[in-house]
Coordinates of C-alpha atoms and ligand atoms in Angstrom, one line a residue:
M1 CA 25.9 71.1 269.4
P2 CA 26.9 73.5 266.6
I3 CA 26.8 72.0 263.1
A4 CA 30.2 70.7 261.9
I5 CA 31.4 68.6 259.0
L6 CA 32.2 65.1 260.2
D7 CA 35.8 63.9 260.0
D8 CA 36.8 61.3 257.4
A9 CA 37.2 58.4 259.9
T10 CA 33.7 59.0 261.2
I11 CA 32.1 59.3 257.8
G12 CA 33.9 56.1 256.8
K13 CA 32.5 54.1 259.8
I14 CA 29.0 55.4 259.2
S15 CA 28.9 54.6 255.5
A16 CA 30.6 51.3 256.1
G17 CA 27.5 50.4 258.1
E18 CA 25.3 50.6 255.1
V19 CA 27.3 48.2 252.9
I20 CA 28.9 46.0 255.5
E21 CA 26.4 44.6 257.9
R22 CA 28.2 41.4 258.8
P23 CA 31.0 39.1 257.6
A24 CA 28.9 37.7 254.8
S25 CA 28.5 41.2 253.4
V26 CA 32.3 41.5 253.1
V27 CA 32.5 38.1 251.4
K28 CA 29.8 39.1 249.0
E29 CA 31.5 42.4 248.0
L30 CA 34.9 40.7 247.6
V31 CA 33.6 37.9 245.6
E32 CA 31.7 40.3 243.3
N33 CA 34.9 42.3 242.8
A34 CA 36.7 39.0 241.8
L35 CA 33.9 38.3 239.4
D36 CA 34.1 41.8 237.9
A37 CA 37.8 41.2 237.4
H38 CA 37.1 38.2 235.2
A39 CA 38.4 35.5 237.6
H40 CA 38.2 31.9 236.6
S41 CA 38.8 30.6 240.1
I42 CA 37.9 32.1 243.4
T43 CA 38.9 30.7 246.8
I44 CA 37.4 31.9 250.0
D45 CA 38.8 31.1 253.4
I46 CA 37.1 32.2 256.6
A47 CA 37.8 31.7 260.3
A48 CA 35.6 32.2 263.3
G49 CA 32.5 33.0 261.2
G50 CA 34.5 35.6 259.3
K51 CA 35.1 37.7 262.4
E52 CA 38.8 36.7 262.6
L53 CA 39.6 36.2 259.0
I54 CA 38.1 36.6 255.6
R55 CA 40.3 35.9 252.6
V56 CA 39.2 36.0 249.0
R57 CA 41.7 35.0 246.4
D58 CA 41.1 35.3 242.6
D59 CA 43.1 34.9 239.4
G60 CA 41.5 37.9 237.7
D61 CA 42.8 41.1 236.2
G62 CA 44.5 42.4 239.2
I63 CA 44.8 46.1 240.2
A64 CA 47.4 48.3 238.5
P65 CA 49.8 49.8 241.1
S66 CA 48.7 53.3 240.1
D67 CA 45.1 52.4 241.0
L68 CA 45.9 50.6 244.3
L69 CA 45.5 53.6 246.6
S70 CA 42.3 54.8 245.0
A71 CA 40.7 51.4 245.2
V72 CA 40.2 51.9 248.9
E73 CA 39.0 55.5 248.6
R74 CA 35.3 56.1 248.8
H75 CA 33.4 56.5 245.5
T76 CA 36.3 55.3 243.4
T77 CA 35.4 52.8 240.8
S78 CA 36.7 51.5 237.4
K79 CA 33.3 50.4 236.4
L80 CA 31.1 53.4 236.0
R81 CA 31.6 57.0 234.8
S82 CA 28.2 58.6 234.8
F83 CA 24.7 58.0 236.1
E84 CA 23.7 57.1 232.5
D85 CA 26.0 54.1 232.5
L86 CA 23.8 52.5 235.2
K87 CA 21.2 51.7 232.6
Q88 CA 23.6 49.4 230.7
L89 CA 25.5 48.1 233.7
T90 CA 26.8 44.5 233.5
S91 CA 29.3 44.6 236.4
F92 CA 28.4 43.9 240.0
G93 CA 30.2 46.9 241.4
F94 CA 29.5 50.5 240.5
R95 CA 29.3 52.4 243.7
G96 CA 33.0 52.3 244.5
E97 CA 32.1 51.9 248.2
A98 CA 32.9 48.3 249.2
L99 CA 36.7 48.3 249.6
A100 CA 36.6 51.7 251.3
S101 CA 33.9 50.4 253.7
V102 CA 35.8 47.2 254.5
A103 CA 39.0 49.3 255.0
A104 CA 37.2 51.5 257.5
V105 CA 36.3 48.6 259.8
A106 CA 38.9 45.9 259.3
D107 CA 42.6 45.2 259.2
L108 CA 42.8 45.0 255.4
R109 CA 45.5 43.7 253.1
I110 CA 45.4 43.8 249.3
L111 CA 47.9 41.7 247.4
T112 CA 47.6 42.0 243.7
R113 CA 49.4 41.6 240.4
I114 CA 48.3 42.5 236.9
A115 CA 49.3 40.2 234.1
D116 CA 51.8 42.8 232.6
D117 CA 53.8 43.2 235.7
R118 CA 56.6 41.1 237.0
A119 CA 56.1 42.1 240.6
G120 CA 53.0 42.3 242.7
W121 CA 52.0 45.0 245.1
E122 CA 50.7 45.0 248.7
L123 CA 48.6 47.6 250.3
R124 CA 47.9 47.4 254.0
S125 CA 45.2 49.5 255.7
E126 CA 44.6 49.0 259.4
F127 CA 41.1 50.3 260.3
G128 CA 41.4 53.3 258.0
K129 CA 45.1 53.9 258.5
R130 CA 46.9 53.3 255.2
A131 CA 50.5 52.4 254.6
H132 CA 52.3 53.0 251.3
P133 CA 51.9 50.2 248.7
A134 CA 55.0 48.0 248.7
P135 CA 56.3 45.7 245.9
V136 CA 56.1 42.0 246.8
A137 CA 56.2 38.7 245.0
A138 CA 52.6 37.6 244.1
A139 CA 50.7 35.4 241.7
H140 CA 48.7 37.0 239.0
G141 CA 45.3 38.1 240.4
T142 CA 44.2 39.6 243.7
T143 CA 44.1 38.3 247.3
I144 CA 42.2 40.4 249.7
T145 CA 42.4 39.6 253.4
A146 CA 40.2 41.2 256.1
R147 CA 41.0 40.5 259.7
D148 CA 39.3 41.4 263.0
L149 CA 36.2 42.8 261.4
F150 CA 34.5 45.6 263.4
A151 CA 37.2 45.5 266.1
N152 CA 37.0 49.3 266.0
V153 CA 33.1 49.4 266.1
P154 CA 32.3 47.4 269.2
A155 CA 28.6 48.0 268.9
R156 CA 28.6 46.3 265.5
R157 CA 30.8 43.5 266.6
K158 CA 28.5 42.7 269.6
F159 CA 25.6 42.5 267.2
L160 CA 27.2 39.6 265.3
R161 CA 25.9 36.1 265.9
Q162 CA 27.7 33.0 266.9
D163 CA 30.5 31.9 264.5
G164 CA 28.4 29.0 263.1
T165 CA 25.5 31.3 262.2
E166 CA 27.8 33.9 260.6
A167 CA 29.5 31.1 258.7
G168 CA 26.1 29.9 257.5
Y169 CA 25.4 33.3 256.0
I170 CA 28.7 33.3 254.2
Q171 CA 28.0 29.8 252.9
R172 CA 24.7 31.1 251.4
V173 CA 26.6 33.8 249.6
I174 CA 29.0 31.4 248.1
N175 CA 26.3 28.9 247.3
A176 CA 24.5 31.6 245.3
Y177 CA 27.5 32.7 243.3
A178 CA 28.7 29.2 242.7
L179 CA 25.4 28.5 241.1
A180 CA 25.2 31.8 239.2
F181 CA 28.7 31.1 237.8
P182 CA 29.0 27.4 237.0
D183 CA 31.9 28.3 234.7
I184 CA 34.0 29.6 237.6
R185 CA 35.6 27.3 240.1
F186 CA 34.7 28.2 243.7
E187 CA 36.1 26.8 246.9
L188 CA 35.1 27.8 250.4
T189 CA 36.9 26.7 253.5
I190 CA 35.5 27.3 256.9
D191 CA 38.1 27.1 259.7
G192 CA 40.3 25.1 257.4
K193 CA 37.7 22.6 256.3
T194 CA 36.4 22.6 252.7
A195 CA 32.7 23.5 252.9
L196 CA 32.0 23.8 249.2
A197 CA 33.9 23.1 245.9
T198 CA 32.6 23.5 242.4
D199 CA 34.5 22.4 239.3
G200 CA 34.0 25.4 237.1
S201 CA 33.0 23.2 234.2
G202 CA 30.2 25.5 233.1
D203 CA 27.5 22.9 233.8
L204 CA 24.9 24.1 236.3
A205 CA 24.1 20.5 237.3
S206 CA 27.7 20.0 238.3
A207 CA 27.7 23.2 240.3
A208 CA 24.5 22.0 242.0
V209 CA 26.3 18.9 243.1
G210 CA 29.0 21.1 244.7
V211 CA 26.5 23.2 246.5
F212 CA 23.6 20.9 247.5
G213 CA 25.5 17.5 247.5
A214 CA 25.0 14.7 245.0
D215 CA 21.8 13.3 246.7
V216 CA 19.8 16.4 246.5
A217 CA 21.2 17.5 243.1
A218 CA 20.0 14.2 241.7
Q219 CA 16.5 15.2 242.6
M220 CA 16.6 18.5 240.7
V221 CA 15.5 19.0 237.2
P222 CA 16.1 21.7 234.6
L223 CA 13.4 24.3 234.4
E224 CA 11.6 24.0 231.1
P225 CA 10.8 27.3 229.4
P226 CA 7.1 28.1 229.4
Q227 CA 5.5 27.0 226.1
F228 CA 3.4 29.0 223.7
D229 CA 4.7 32.3 225.1
D230 CA 5.5 35.2 222.8
D231 CA 5.4 38.0 225.4
H232 CA 8.7 37.1 226.9
E233 CA 10.6 37.1 223.6
D234 CA 9.7 40.7 223.1
A235 CA 10.7 41.6 226.6
G236 CA 13.9 39.7 226.2
I237 CA 13.4 37.8 229.4
V238 CA 14.7 34.3 229.9
V239 CA 13.9 32.1 232.9
S240 CA 16.1 29.0 233.5
G241 CA 17.6 27.0 236.3
L242 CA 17.1 23.8 238.3
I243 CA 14.2 23.1 240.6
G244 CA 13.8 20.3 243.2
L245 CA 11.3 17.6 242.7
P246 CA 8.6 17.5 245.4
T247 CA 10.6 14.6 246.9
V248 CA 13.1 17.0 248.3
T249 CA 12.0 19.9 250.3
R250 CA 13.3 22.0 253.2
G251 CA 11.7 23.6 256.3
N252 CA 12.8 27.1 255.2
R253 CA 13.5 29.2 252.1
Q254 CA 17.3 29.2 252.5
Q255 CA 17.8 26.9 249.5
L256 CA 15.7 28.8 247.1
I257 CA 18.2 30.9 245.2
L258 CA 17.1 33.7 242.9
L259 CA 19.5 35.2 240.4
V260 CA 18.8 38.1 238.1
N261 CA 21.4 38.7 235.5
R262 CA 23.7 36.5 237.6
R263 CA 23.1 38.8 240.6
W264 CA 21.9 37.1 243.8
I265 CA 18.7 38.8 244.9
E266 CA 15.9 38.7 247.4
N267 CA 12.4 38.9 246.0
R268 CA 9.4 37.8 247.9
S269 CA 7.0 37.8 245.1
L270 CA 9.2 35.6 242.9
A271 CA 9.8 33.2 245.8
F272 CA 6.0 33.1 246.2
A273 CA 5.5 32.4 242.4
L274 CA 7.8 29.4 242.7
E275 CA 6.2 28.1 245.9
Q276 CA 2.8 28.4 244.4
S277 CA 3.8 26.1 241.5
Y278 CA 4.4 23.4 244.1
H279 CA 0.9 23.9 245.6
T280 CA -0.6 20.5 246.6
L281 CA 2.6 18.8 245.5
I282 CA 4.5 19.4 248.8
M283 CA 3.2 19.8 252.2
V284 CA 2.3 23.1 253.8
G285 CA 5.2 24.5 255.7
R286 CA 7.8 22.8 253.4
Y287 CA 9.7 24.8 250.8
P288 CA 11.2 23.8 247.5
I289 CA 14.9 23.8 246.7
A290 CA 15.7 25.7 243.5
V291 CA 18.1 27.9 241.7
I292 CA 16.3 30.2 239.4
S293 CA 18.2 32.3 237.0
I294 CA 16.4 35.2 235.3
T295 CA 18.0 37.1 232.4
V296 CA 16.6 40.5 231.7
P297 CA 18.0 43.3 229.5
P298 CA 19.9 45.6 231.9
D299 CA 17.7 48.5 231.0
R300 CA 14.6 46.7 232.2
V301 CA 15.8 46.1 235.8
D302 CA 16.9 48.6 238.4
V303 CA 19.7 47.3 240.6
N304 CA 20.4 50.5 242.4
V305 CA 17.5 50.2 244.9
H306 CA 19.5 49.4 247.9
P307 CA 23.2 49.8 249.0
T308 CA 23.7 46.0 249.3
K309 CA 22.1 45.6 245.8
R310 CA 20.1 42.6 247.1
E311 CA 16.9 44.1 245.9
V312 CA 16.0 44.8 242.3
R313 CA 13.1 46.4 240.5
F314 CA 11.8 45.0 237.2
S315 CA 9.9 47.1 234.7
D316 CA 7.8 44.0 233.9
E317 CA 7.4 42.4 237.3
R318 CA 4.1 40.6 236.5
L319 CA 5.5 39.1 233.4
V320 CA 8.5 37.7 235.2
F321 CA 6.3 36.4 237.9
S322 CA 4.0 34.6 235.5
M323 CA 6.8 33.2 233.4
L324 CA 8.5 31.7 236.4
Q325 CA 5.3 30.2 237.6
R326 CA 4.3 28.7 234.3
A327 CA 7.8 27.3 233.7
A328 CA 8.0 25.7 237.2
R329 CA 4.5 24.3 237.1
G330 CA 5.0 22.9 233.6
T331 CA 8.3 21.3 234.6
L332 CA 6.8 19.7 237.7
M333 CA 3.8 18.4 235.7
Q334 CA 6.0 16.8 233.2
Q335 CA 7.6 14.7 235.8
T336 CA 5.6 11.5 236.2
P337 CA 3.7 11.7 239.5
A338 CA 5.2 9.6 242.3
Q339 CA 4.3 5.9 242.3
S340 CA 1.2 5.4 244.3
I341 CA 0.7 2.1 246.1
P342 CA -2.7 0.5 245.8
I343 CA -3.5 1.3 249.4
M344 CA -6.2 3.6 250.5
I345 CA -7.0 4.7 254.0
E346 CA -9.8 2.4 254.9
S347 CA -13.3 3.5 255.3
P348 CA -14.6 4.0 258.9
L349 CA -15.1 0.8 260.9
S350 CA -17.6 0.9 263.7
A351 CA -16.1 0.8 267.2
D352 CA -18.4 -2.1 268.0
T353 CA -17.2 -4.2 265.1
V354 CA -13.6 -3.5 266.1
Q355 CA -14.2 -4.4 269.8
R356 CA -16.0 -7.6 268.8
R357 CA -13.4 -8.8 266.3
M358 CA -10.5 -7.9 268.5
A359 CA -11.9 -9.5 271.5
L360 CA -12.0 -12.7 269.5
A361 CA -8.6 -12.3 268.0
N362 CA -6.7 -11.0 271.0
P363 CA -8.6 -11.0 274.2
E364 CA -6.0 -9.5 276.5
R365 CA -5.5 -6.5 274.2
I366 CA -8.8 -5.1 275.2
Q367 CA -7.5 -4.7 278.8
A368 CA -4.6 -2.6 277.6
T369 CA -3.5 0.4 279.5
P370 CA -6.3 2.8 279.6
P371 CA -5.9 5.4 276.8
L372 CA -4.8 8.8 277.9
F373 CA -7.7 10.4 276.2
P374 CA -10.9 8.4 276.5
R375 CA -12.9 8.4 273.3
A376 CA -16.1 10.5 273.2
A377 CA -18.4 7.8 274.5
D378 CA -21.6 9.5 273.9
G379 CA -21.0 10.8 270.3
P380 CA -22.4 9.0 267.3
S381 CA -20.5 5.9 266.4
A382 CA -18.3 6.0 263.3
V383 CA -20.8 4.2 261.0
D384 CA -23.6 6.4 262.0
R385 CA -21.8 9.5 261.0
P386 CA -22.9 11.2 257.8
V387 CA -20.6 10.5 254.8
R388 CA -19.7 14.2 254.6
T389 CA -17.7 13.8 257.8
P390 CA -15.6 16.9 258.3
V391 CA -11.9 16.2 258.7
A392 CA -11.9 17.3 262.3
V393 CA -14.0 14.4 263.4
E394 CA -12.3 11.5 261.7
P395 CA -13.3 8.0 262.7
D396 CA -11.4 6.1 265.3
I397 CA -8.8 3.6 264.5
P398 CA -9.1 -0.1 265.3
L399 CA -7.1 -1.8 268.0
L400 CA -3.8 -2.9 266.6
R401 CA -1.3 -5.6 267.5
V402 CA 2.3 -4.4 266.9
L403 CA 4.5 -6.7 264.7
G404 CA 7.6 -4.6 264.3
Q405 CA 9.1 -1.5 262.8
V406 CA 10.1 -0.8 259.2
S407 CA 13.0 1.6 258.4
S408 CA 12.9 2.7 262.0
T409 CA 10.1 4.9 260.8
Y410 CA 6.9 2.9 260.4
I411 CA 5.2 0.7 262.9
I412 CA 3.8 -2.4 261.2
A413 CA 0.7 -3.8 263.0
E414 CA -2.1 -6.3 262.5
G415 CA -5.6 -5.2 262.9
P416 CA -9.1 -6.7 262.5
D417 CA -8.9 -6.4 258.8
G418 CA -5.4 -6.8 257.5
M419 CA -2.2 -4.9 257.9
Y420 CA -1.6 -1.4 259.1
L421 CA 1.5 0.8 258.8
V422 CA 1.7 3.7 261.2
D423 CA 4.1 6.7 260.6
Q424 CA 5.6 7.0 264.1
H425 CA 6.4 10.7 263.8
A426 CA 3.0 11.7 262.4
A427 CA 1.2 9.5 265.0
H428 CA 3.2 11.0 267.9
E429 CA 2.7 14.5 266.6
R430 CA -1.1 13.9 266.7
I431 CA -1.0 12.5 270.2
L432 CA 1.0 15.4 271.5
L433 CA -1.1 18.0 269.8
E434 CA -4.3 16.6 271.3
K435 CA -2.6 16.4 274.7
V436 CA -1.8 20.1 274.7
L437 CA -5.0 21.2 273.2
K438 CA -6.9 19.3 275.8
L439 CA -4.9 20.8 278.6
H440 CA -5.4 24.2 277.1
A441 CA -9.2 23.7 276.9
R442 CA -9.1 23.3 280.7
G443 CA -7.0 26.4 281.0
A444 CA -4.0 24.4 282.1
A445 CA -0.4 23.9 280.8
D446 CA 2.1 21.3 281.6
A447 CA 5.3 23.3 282.0
Q448 CA 8.6 21.9 283.0
Q449 CA 11.0 24.3 284.8
L450 CA 14.6 24.2 283.6
L451 CA 17.3 23.7 286.3
E452 CA 18.9 26.9 285.1
P453 CA 17.6 29.5 282.7
I454 CA 19.2 29.2 279.2
I455 CA 20.1 32.4 277.4
I456 CA 19.3 32.1 273.7
D457 CA 20.4 34.5 270.9
L458 CA 17.6 35.3 268.5
T459 CA 17.4 36.8 265.1
P460 CA 15.2 40.0 264.9
E461 CA 12.5 37.8 263.3
Q462 CA 12.6 35.3 266.1
L463 CA 12.5 38.2 268.6
A464 CA 9.4 39.6 266.9
T465 CA 7.8 36.2 267.1
V466 CA 8.5 36.0 270.8
E467 CA 6.7 39.4 271.1
T468 CA 3.7 38.6 269.1
A469 CA 3.1 35.1 270.3
R470 CA 4.1 35.8 273.9
E471 CA 0.8 34.9 275.4
E472 CA 0.3 31.7 273.3
L473 CA 3.9 30.5 274.1
A474 CA 3.2 31.1 277.8
Q475 CA 0.0 29.2 277.6
L476 CA 1.9 26.2 276.2
G477 CA 4.4 26.3 279.0
F478 CA 7.3 28.3 277.5
A479 CA 8.6 30.9 280.0
L480 CA 10.6 33.3 277.8
E481 CA 11.9 36.7 279.0
L482 CA 13.8 39.3 277.1
F483 CA 17.4 39.3 278.2
G484 CA 19.5 42.1 276.9
Q485 CA 19.5 43.0 273.3
G486 CA 18.7 40.2 270.9
S487 CA 18.5 37.4 273.5
V488 CA 15.9 35.7 275.7
A489 CA 16.1 33.7 278.9
L490 CA 14.3 30.4 278.7
R491 CA 13.0 29.3 282.1
S492 CA 10.5 26.6 281.3
I493 CA 9.4 24.5 278.4
P494 CA 6.2 22.5 277.7
A495 CA 6.6 19.0 279.3
I496 CA 6.0 17.3 276.0
M497 CA 9.3 18.8 274.8
S498 CA 11.4 17.6 277.6
R499 CA 13.2 15.0 275.6
K500 CA 14.4 17.4 273.0
D501 CA 17.3 19.9 272.9
P502 CA 15.6 23.0 274.3
V503 CA 17.6 25.6 272.4
K504 CA 17.4 23.9 269.0
T505 CA 13.7 23.2 269.4
V506 CA 12.8 26.6 270.6
L507 CA 14.6 28.2 267.7
A508 CA 12.9 25.9 265.2
I509 CA 9.5 26.6 266.7
L510 CA 10.0 30.4 266.6
D511 CA 11.1 30.2 263.0
E512 CA 8.1 28.2 262.0
V513 CA 5.6 30.2 264.0
G514 CA 7.2 33.4 262.6
R515 CA 6.5 32.2 259.1
G516 CA 2.8 32.1 259.9
G517 CA 2.4 28.5 261.0
R518 CA -1.0 26.9 260.4
G519 CA -4.0 26.3 262.6
T520 CA -7.2 28.3 263.1
S521 CA -5.7 30.5 265.8
R522 CA -2.2 31.5 266.9
F523 CA -2.4 29.2 269.8
E524 CA -3.2 26.3 267.6
A525 CA -0.3 27.3 265.3
V526 CA 2.1 27.4 268.2
A527 CA 0.7 24.1 269.6
M528 CA 1.0 22.3 266.2
T529 CA 4.6 23.4 265.7
T530 CA 5.5 22.5 269.3
A531 CA 3.9 19.1 268.8
C532 CA 5.8 18.5 265.6
H533 CA 9.1 19.4 267.1
S534 CA 8.5 17.4 270.3
A535 CA 7.5 14.2 268.5
I536 CA 9.8 11.3 268.0
R537 CA 11.5 11.5 264.7
A538 CA 11.4 9.2 261.7
G539 CA 14.5 7.0 261.9
Q540 CA 14.4 6.4 265.7
T541 CA 14.4 2.8 266.7
L542 CA 11.6 2.0 269.1
S543 CA 11.2 -1.0 271.4
L544 CA 8.1 -3.2 271.2
A545 CA 6.8 -1.7 274.4
E546 CA 7.3 1.9 273.1
M547 CA 5.4 1.0 269.9
R548 CA 2.6 -0.5 271.8
E549 CA 2.3 2.5 274.0
L550 CA 2.3 4.8 271.0
L551 CA -0.5 2.9 269.3
A552 CA -2.5 2.8 272.5
Q553 CA -2.2 6.5 272.8
L554 CA -3.1 7.0 269.2
E555 CA -6.2 4.9 269.6
G556 CA -7.2 7.4 272.3
C557 CA -7.0 10.4 270.0
T558 CA -10.2 12.0 268.7
A559 CA -8.7 12.4 265.2
P560 CA -6.1 9.7 265.1
R561 CA -5.9 9.4 261.3
A562 CA -4.1 12.6 260.4
C563 CA -1.1 14.3 261.9
A564 CA -1.1 18.0 262.8
H565 CA -0.3 18.9 259.2
G566 CA -3.1 16.7 257.7
R567 CA -0.7 14.0 256.6
P568 CA -2.1 10.5 257.2
T569 CA -0.8 8.7 260.3
I570 CA -2.0 5.3 259.1
L571 CA -2.0 3.2 255.9
H572 CA -4.1 0.1 255.7
L573 CA -3.8 -2.9 253.4
S574 CA -7.0 -4.8 253.9
Q575 CA -7.4 -8.6 254.0
D576 CA -9.1 -8.5 250.7
E577 CA -6.4 -6.4 249.1
L578 CA -3.7 -8.8 250.5
E579 CA -5.5 -11.7 248.9
R580 CA -5.9 -9.9 245.6
Q581 CA -2.3 -8.9 245.6
F582 CA -1.1 -12.4 246.2
S583 CA -3.6 -13.8 243.6
R584 CA -5.4 -15.9 246.1
R585 CA -8.6 -14.6 244.6
Ligands
ADP601 P1 33.2 48.9 242.9 O1 33.3 47.4 242.8 O2 31.8 49.4 243.1 O3 33.9 49.5 241.7 P2 34.9 48.5 245.2 O4 35.2 49.4 246.3 O5 34.3 47.2 245.4 O6 34.0 49.3 244.2 O7 36.2 48.4 244.4 C1 36.9 49.5 244.0 C2 37.8 49.2 242.7 O8 38.9 48.4 243.1 C3 37.0 48.5 241.6 O9 36.4 49.4 240.8 C4 38.2 47.8 240.9 O10 38.8 48.6 240.0 C5 39.2 47.5 242.0 N1 39.1 46.1 242.5 C6 38.6 45.7 243.7 N2 38.7 44.4 243.9 C7 39.3 43.9 242.8 C8 39.8 42.6 242.4 N3 39.5 41.5 243.1 N4 40.4 42.5 241.2 C9 40.6 43.6 240.4 N5 40.2 44.8 240.8 C10 39.6 45.0 241.9
MG602 MG1 32.8 46.1 244.3

């Protein structure tokens, strides 16, 4: 093909691809424009994940009629005149690309009125075809409506995920900006229902209530600035925000929001700095909730690293990193540690002692259903073991008599020496993990065929996990085959998972394994995650028979005292301790 200059429509579609990846990108650009226009109130309405409709309404400066046409041209901006200006930039926009990009791939309507004008103006642009602006009645400010996004780029449209997923991405954008601008009122409606509303009072804690909900926001505390720190004053860097107490965590990083000069950014090393400050305070695989706001002089941060402006480069990255980490750690340490109950996991009891005592107390219990996993009969008994017992060979648990359930989460039981509380989820997780590991050791897997294969849409990361952990997933009983672009067909699942929603569970497992998981091998990581997601949940009411069965199976485990993550499965309040607590002694 001879070389030729591309026509405008083609250039438009190509460059739109860089800025506008999905509906959430449109929302982000439109909200940023409203912010640049000094809005006090921004309302966002979306329908069908933003594919059908995105509407962003602001009460900002408006666009002068003489500027309306150029607003949708490429590289037209009112915010930047020369490359030098970039160094002192305080606006979100500067590339002049966003509106032009949206105009190239959507049915776009701009309705706007500047304060000085009596009438407003409307500009319609259908997939790049512009009509002349027409005068209309309009409130002061700007409303931009984008419909049928990517209808003229079917390849893009096909790449979009389900409505709910796309709406989730949009919600994240609005969460971030609502937290970055507590002084601005945000409202998001998804298919007509209010998904978020902040009051614009200027108080970050109030904005957090709007974004995270009152329960979670109540467990967040202001980040204390690091003490005895002169470096940052010279550099003009300020770190502030709200961080979640260790009592409130999430299974992913989606609620860790990083803002630099009120710009929502992605930065692995800062996320890591924050996570590290929670080290030992929250469990492995759990992530803190936080909104971290970093203020840096504009000339010490480069925002022009990527077309979507989600990445930034600091000239003092290490300083920012250590400031955040010290601030977060200091804040967490100031919070009084959680109340600890005077209960310790008891020291090992010999299996013999248990059998003897239980036989006296409860003879028929000894004849209980044979455990699924016989205990290692020929190993040394618990009391013979050296004190430095490695975690992997924890002592057995005594035989227990079920009394009931607390909070639909803990099984309360009586044992040879007092009272025992068993975390039903942790216990079941341990049982399932040992079950699959044992099968695996024999080179077997307990797979359950699905009646019909299920097609599941995956994110690129989830797909990558299917590729890398293909063998291990198969060894556990997952039959997953690539199915078209971005999807897999699920044909079988591990039998232990059969009571769970297969799609949700598979996605959760892929996400967790994709993040690295735990375990000494990839198989173990996959097995642990699968056990965790297959286990009964906290909050599930169990019958007496189910609780008995659970404990019987737990007794049969080789390491019954810790779940797959190392959390305890059992707490023990000894007879002595009971007597002391009730002042009988
Ligand atoms: P940029 O934001 O990089 O300047 P955009 O394509 O996003 O480029 O917008 C082009 C121009 O349109 C902006 O510079 C601004 O002058 C105007 N504009 C866009 N949205 C709004 C709005 N909501 N209120 C006022 N002006 C707007
Ligand atoms: Mg813009």
